[in-house]
Coordinates of C-alpha atoms in Angstrom, one line a residue:
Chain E
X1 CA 135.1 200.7 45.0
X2 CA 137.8 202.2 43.4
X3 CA 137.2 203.0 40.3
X4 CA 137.9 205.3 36.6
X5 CA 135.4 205.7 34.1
X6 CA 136.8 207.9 30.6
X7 CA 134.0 209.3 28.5
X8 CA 134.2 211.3 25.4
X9 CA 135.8 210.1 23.3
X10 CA 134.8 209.5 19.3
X11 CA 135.5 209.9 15.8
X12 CA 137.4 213.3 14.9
X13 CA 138.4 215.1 11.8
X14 CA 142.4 216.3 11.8
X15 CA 142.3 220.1 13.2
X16 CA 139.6 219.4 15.5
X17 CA 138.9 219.3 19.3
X18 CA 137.6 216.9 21.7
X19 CA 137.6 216.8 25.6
X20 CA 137.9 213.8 27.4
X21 CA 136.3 213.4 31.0
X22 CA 137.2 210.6 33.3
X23 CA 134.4 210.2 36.7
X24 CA 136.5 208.9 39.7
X25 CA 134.7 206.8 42.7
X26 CA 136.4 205.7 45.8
X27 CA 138.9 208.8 46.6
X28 CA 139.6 212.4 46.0
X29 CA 141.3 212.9 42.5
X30 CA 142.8 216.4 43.8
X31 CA 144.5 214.3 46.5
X32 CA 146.3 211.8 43.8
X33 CA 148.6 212.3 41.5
X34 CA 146.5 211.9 37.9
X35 CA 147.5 210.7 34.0
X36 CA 146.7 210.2 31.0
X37 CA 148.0 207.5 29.1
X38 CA 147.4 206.3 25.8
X39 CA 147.8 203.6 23.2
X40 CA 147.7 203.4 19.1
X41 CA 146.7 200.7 17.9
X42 CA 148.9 197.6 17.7
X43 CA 151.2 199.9 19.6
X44 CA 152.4 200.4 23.0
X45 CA 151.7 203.0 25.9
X46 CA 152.5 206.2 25.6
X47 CA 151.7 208.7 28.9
X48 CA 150.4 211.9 28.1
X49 CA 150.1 213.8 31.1
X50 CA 150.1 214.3 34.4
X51 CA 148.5 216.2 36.8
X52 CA 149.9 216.4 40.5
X53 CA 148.2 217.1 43.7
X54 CA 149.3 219.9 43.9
X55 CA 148.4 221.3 40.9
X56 CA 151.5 221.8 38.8
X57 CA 151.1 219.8 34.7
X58 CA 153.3 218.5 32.7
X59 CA 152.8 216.8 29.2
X60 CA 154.7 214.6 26.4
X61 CA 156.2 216.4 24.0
X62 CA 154.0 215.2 21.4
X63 CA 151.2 216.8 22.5
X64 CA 152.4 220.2 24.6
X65 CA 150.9 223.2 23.3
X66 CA 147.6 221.5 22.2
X67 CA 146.2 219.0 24.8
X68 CA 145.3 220.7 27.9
X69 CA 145.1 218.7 31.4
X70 CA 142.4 219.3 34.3
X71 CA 140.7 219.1 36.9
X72 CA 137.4 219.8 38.9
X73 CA 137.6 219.4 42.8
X74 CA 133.9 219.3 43.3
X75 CA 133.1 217.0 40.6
X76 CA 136.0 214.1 41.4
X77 CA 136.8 214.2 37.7
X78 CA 140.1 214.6 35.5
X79 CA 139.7 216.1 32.1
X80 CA 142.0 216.0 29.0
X81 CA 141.4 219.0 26.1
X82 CA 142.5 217.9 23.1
X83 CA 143.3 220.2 19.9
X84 CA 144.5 220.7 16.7
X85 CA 144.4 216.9 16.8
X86 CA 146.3 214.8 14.1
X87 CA 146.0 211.2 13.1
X88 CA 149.1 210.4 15.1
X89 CA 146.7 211.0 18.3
X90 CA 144.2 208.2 17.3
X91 CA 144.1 205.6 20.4
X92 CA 142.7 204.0 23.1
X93 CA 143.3 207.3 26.0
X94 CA 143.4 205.9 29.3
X95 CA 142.6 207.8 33.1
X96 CA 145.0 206.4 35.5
X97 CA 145.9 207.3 38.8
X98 CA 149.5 207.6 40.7
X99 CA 153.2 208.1 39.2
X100 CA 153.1 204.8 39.7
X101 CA 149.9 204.2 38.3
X102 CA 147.7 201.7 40.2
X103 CA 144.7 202.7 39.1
X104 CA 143.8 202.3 35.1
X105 CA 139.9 203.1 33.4
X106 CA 139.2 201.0 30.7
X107 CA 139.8 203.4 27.9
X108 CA 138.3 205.7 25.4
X109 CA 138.6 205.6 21.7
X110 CA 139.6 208.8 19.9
X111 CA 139.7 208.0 16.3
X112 CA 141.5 211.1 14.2
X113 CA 140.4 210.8 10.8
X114 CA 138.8 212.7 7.8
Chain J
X1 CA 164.1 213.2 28.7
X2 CA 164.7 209.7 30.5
X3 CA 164.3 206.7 27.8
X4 CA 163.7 203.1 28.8
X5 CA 164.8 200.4 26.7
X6 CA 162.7 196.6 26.7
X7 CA 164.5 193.3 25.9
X8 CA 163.9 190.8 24.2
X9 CA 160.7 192.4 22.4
X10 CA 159.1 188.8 22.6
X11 CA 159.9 185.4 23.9
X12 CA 158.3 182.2 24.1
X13 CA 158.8 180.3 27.4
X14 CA 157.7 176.6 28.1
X15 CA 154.9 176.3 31.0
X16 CA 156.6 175.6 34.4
X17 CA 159.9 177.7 33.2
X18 CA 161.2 181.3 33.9
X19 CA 160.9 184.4 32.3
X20 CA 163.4 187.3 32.4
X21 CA 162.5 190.4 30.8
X22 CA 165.0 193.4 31.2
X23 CA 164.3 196.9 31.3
X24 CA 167.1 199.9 31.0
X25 CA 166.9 203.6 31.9
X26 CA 169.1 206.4 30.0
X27 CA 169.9 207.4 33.2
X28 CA 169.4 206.3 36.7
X29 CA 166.4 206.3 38.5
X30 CA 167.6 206.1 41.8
X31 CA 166.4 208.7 44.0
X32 CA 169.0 208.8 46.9
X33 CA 167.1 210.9 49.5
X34 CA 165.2 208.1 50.2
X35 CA 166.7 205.0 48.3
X36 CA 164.0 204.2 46.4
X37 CA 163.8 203.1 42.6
X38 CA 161.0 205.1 40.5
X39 CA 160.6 201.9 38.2
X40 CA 157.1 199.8 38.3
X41 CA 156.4 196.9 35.8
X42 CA 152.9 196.0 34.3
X43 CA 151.5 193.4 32.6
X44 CA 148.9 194.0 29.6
X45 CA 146.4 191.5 28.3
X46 CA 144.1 191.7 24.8
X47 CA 141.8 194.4 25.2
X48 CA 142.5 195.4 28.8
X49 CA 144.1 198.1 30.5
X50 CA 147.3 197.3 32.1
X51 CA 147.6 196.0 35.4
X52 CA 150.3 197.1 38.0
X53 CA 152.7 194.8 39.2
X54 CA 155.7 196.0 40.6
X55 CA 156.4 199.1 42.3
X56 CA 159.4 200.7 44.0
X57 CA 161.1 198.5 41.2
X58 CA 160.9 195.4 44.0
X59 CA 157.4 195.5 45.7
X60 CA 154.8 193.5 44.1
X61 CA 151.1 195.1 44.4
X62 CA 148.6 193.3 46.5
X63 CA 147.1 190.6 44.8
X64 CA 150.2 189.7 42.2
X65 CA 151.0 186.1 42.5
X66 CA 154.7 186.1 44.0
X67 CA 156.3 184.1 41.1
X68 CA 156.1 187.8 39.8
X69 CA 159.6 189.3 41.2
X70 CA 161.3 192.7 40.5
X71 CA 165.1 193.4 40.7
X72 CA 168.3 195.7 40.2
X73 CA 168.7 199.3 40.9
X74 CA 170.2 202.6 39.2
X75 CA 169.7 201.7 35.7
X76 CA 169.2 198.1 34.8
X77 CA 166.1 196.2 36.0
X78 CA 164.7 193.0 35.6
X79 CA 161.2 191.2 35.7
X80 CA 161.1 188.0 36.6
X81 CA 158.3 185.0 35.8
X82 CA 159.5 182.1 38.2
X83 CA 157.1 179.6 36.6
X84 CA 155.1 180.8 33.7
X85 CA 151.3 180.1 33.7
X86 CA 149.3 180.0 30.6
X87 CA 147.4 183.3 32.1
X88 CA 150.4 185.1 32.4
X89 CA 150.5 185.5 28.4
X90 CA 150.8 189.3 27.9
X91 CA 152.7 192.2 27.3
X92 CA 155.4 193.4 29.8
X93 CA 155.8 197.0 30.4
X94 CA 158.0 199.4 32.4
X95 CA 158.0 202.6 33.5
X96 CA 159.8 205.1 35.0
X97 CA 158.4 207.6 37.8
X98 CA 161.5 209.6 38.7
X99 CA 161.2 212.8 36.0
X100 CA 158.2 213.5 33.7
X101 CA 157.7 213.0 31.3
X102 CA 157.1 209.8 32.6
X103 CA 157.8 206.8 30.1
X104 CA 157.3 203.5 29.4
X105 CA 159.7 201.0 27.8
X106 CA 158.3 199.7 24.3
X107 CA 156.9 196.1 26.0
X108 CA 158.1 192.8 26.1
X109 CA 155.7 190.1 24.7
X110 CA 155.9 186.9 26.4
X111 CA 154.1 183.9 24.6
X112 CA 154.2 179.8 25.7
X113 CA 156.6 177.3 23.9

């Protein structure tokens, strides 16, 4: 079965740094395009980042220079480093799967707060 | 950066009725190399991830119901409910593939009469 399964996430002071994992099953995360999405509460999706087959990242502006995407081949899993985070970044951070993304996890809650 | 704007942000349709939500891109999302539309369209319920429905802007992912239908091209898209069904109460999202960033258009919230 196909599947995504984020872990990691928590309860955060402002300035900190947490790392989100996300365990795929059923194919090769190298071989797929990979995101990170994620949603505020009450509020809407927002992507993140991406991570193409190939290697090459890109990121939302809101987050470029401090979140970090990547990968590990022989593990099948997708990581997202997070830092210098702010309050603005509290939300439910989804693993997902394609450009278009057919593939969603159910979500991890990263709550920024002091 | 490409931005996608949602309309309505909400509306309330009677059971058995049709739902348009519309979707537009700052620029066009038309890749002509191959002629394809980088637009998909997903539905969100309470306290679930969202759920893919329409890729290639037209082609509905295996398992959609087919009163689920995506249309236009270039810039202006449109999400279609033929029928609504109480379970079909959500938010409406698109998204556009062509350029990352990638982004999503601010959701359409679609409630019964």
């Amino acid at each position: 079965e196909v599947q995504l399964v984020e872990i990691g996430g928590g309860l955060i002071q402002p300035g900190g740094s947490l790392r989100l994992s996300c365990a795929a099953s059923g194919f090769i995360v190298s071989s797929n395009y990979m995101n990170w999405v994620r949603q505020a509460p009450g509020k809407g999706l927002e992507w993140v980042s991406i991570i193409y087959s190939g290697g090459a990242t890109y990121y939302a502006d809101s987050v470029k220079g401090r979140f970090t995407i990547s990968r590990d081949n022989s593990k099948n899993m997708l990581y997202l480093q997070m830092n210098s985070l702010r309050d603005e970044d509290t939300a439910v951070y989804y693993c997902a799967r394609g450009n278009y993304i057919d593939v969603w996890g159910k979500g991890t809650t990263v709550t920024v707060s002091s | 950066d490409i931005v996608m704007t949602q309309s309505p942000d909400s509306l309330a349709v009677s059971l058995g009725e049709r739902a348009t939500i519309n979707c537009k891109s700052s620029q066009s999302v038309l890749y002509r190399s191959n002629n394809q539309n980088y637009l998909g369209w997903y539905q969100q319920k309470p306290g679930q991830p969202p759920k893919l429905l329409i890729y290639w802007a037209s082609t509905r992912e295996s398992g959609v119901p087919d009163r689920f239908s995506g249309s236009g091209s270039g810039t202006d898209f449109t999400l279609t409910i033929s029928s609504l069904q109480a379970e079909d109460v959500a938010v409406y999202y698109c998204q556009q593939y062509y350029a990352p960033p990638l982004t999503f258009g601010g959701g359409t919230r679609v409630e019964i009469k």
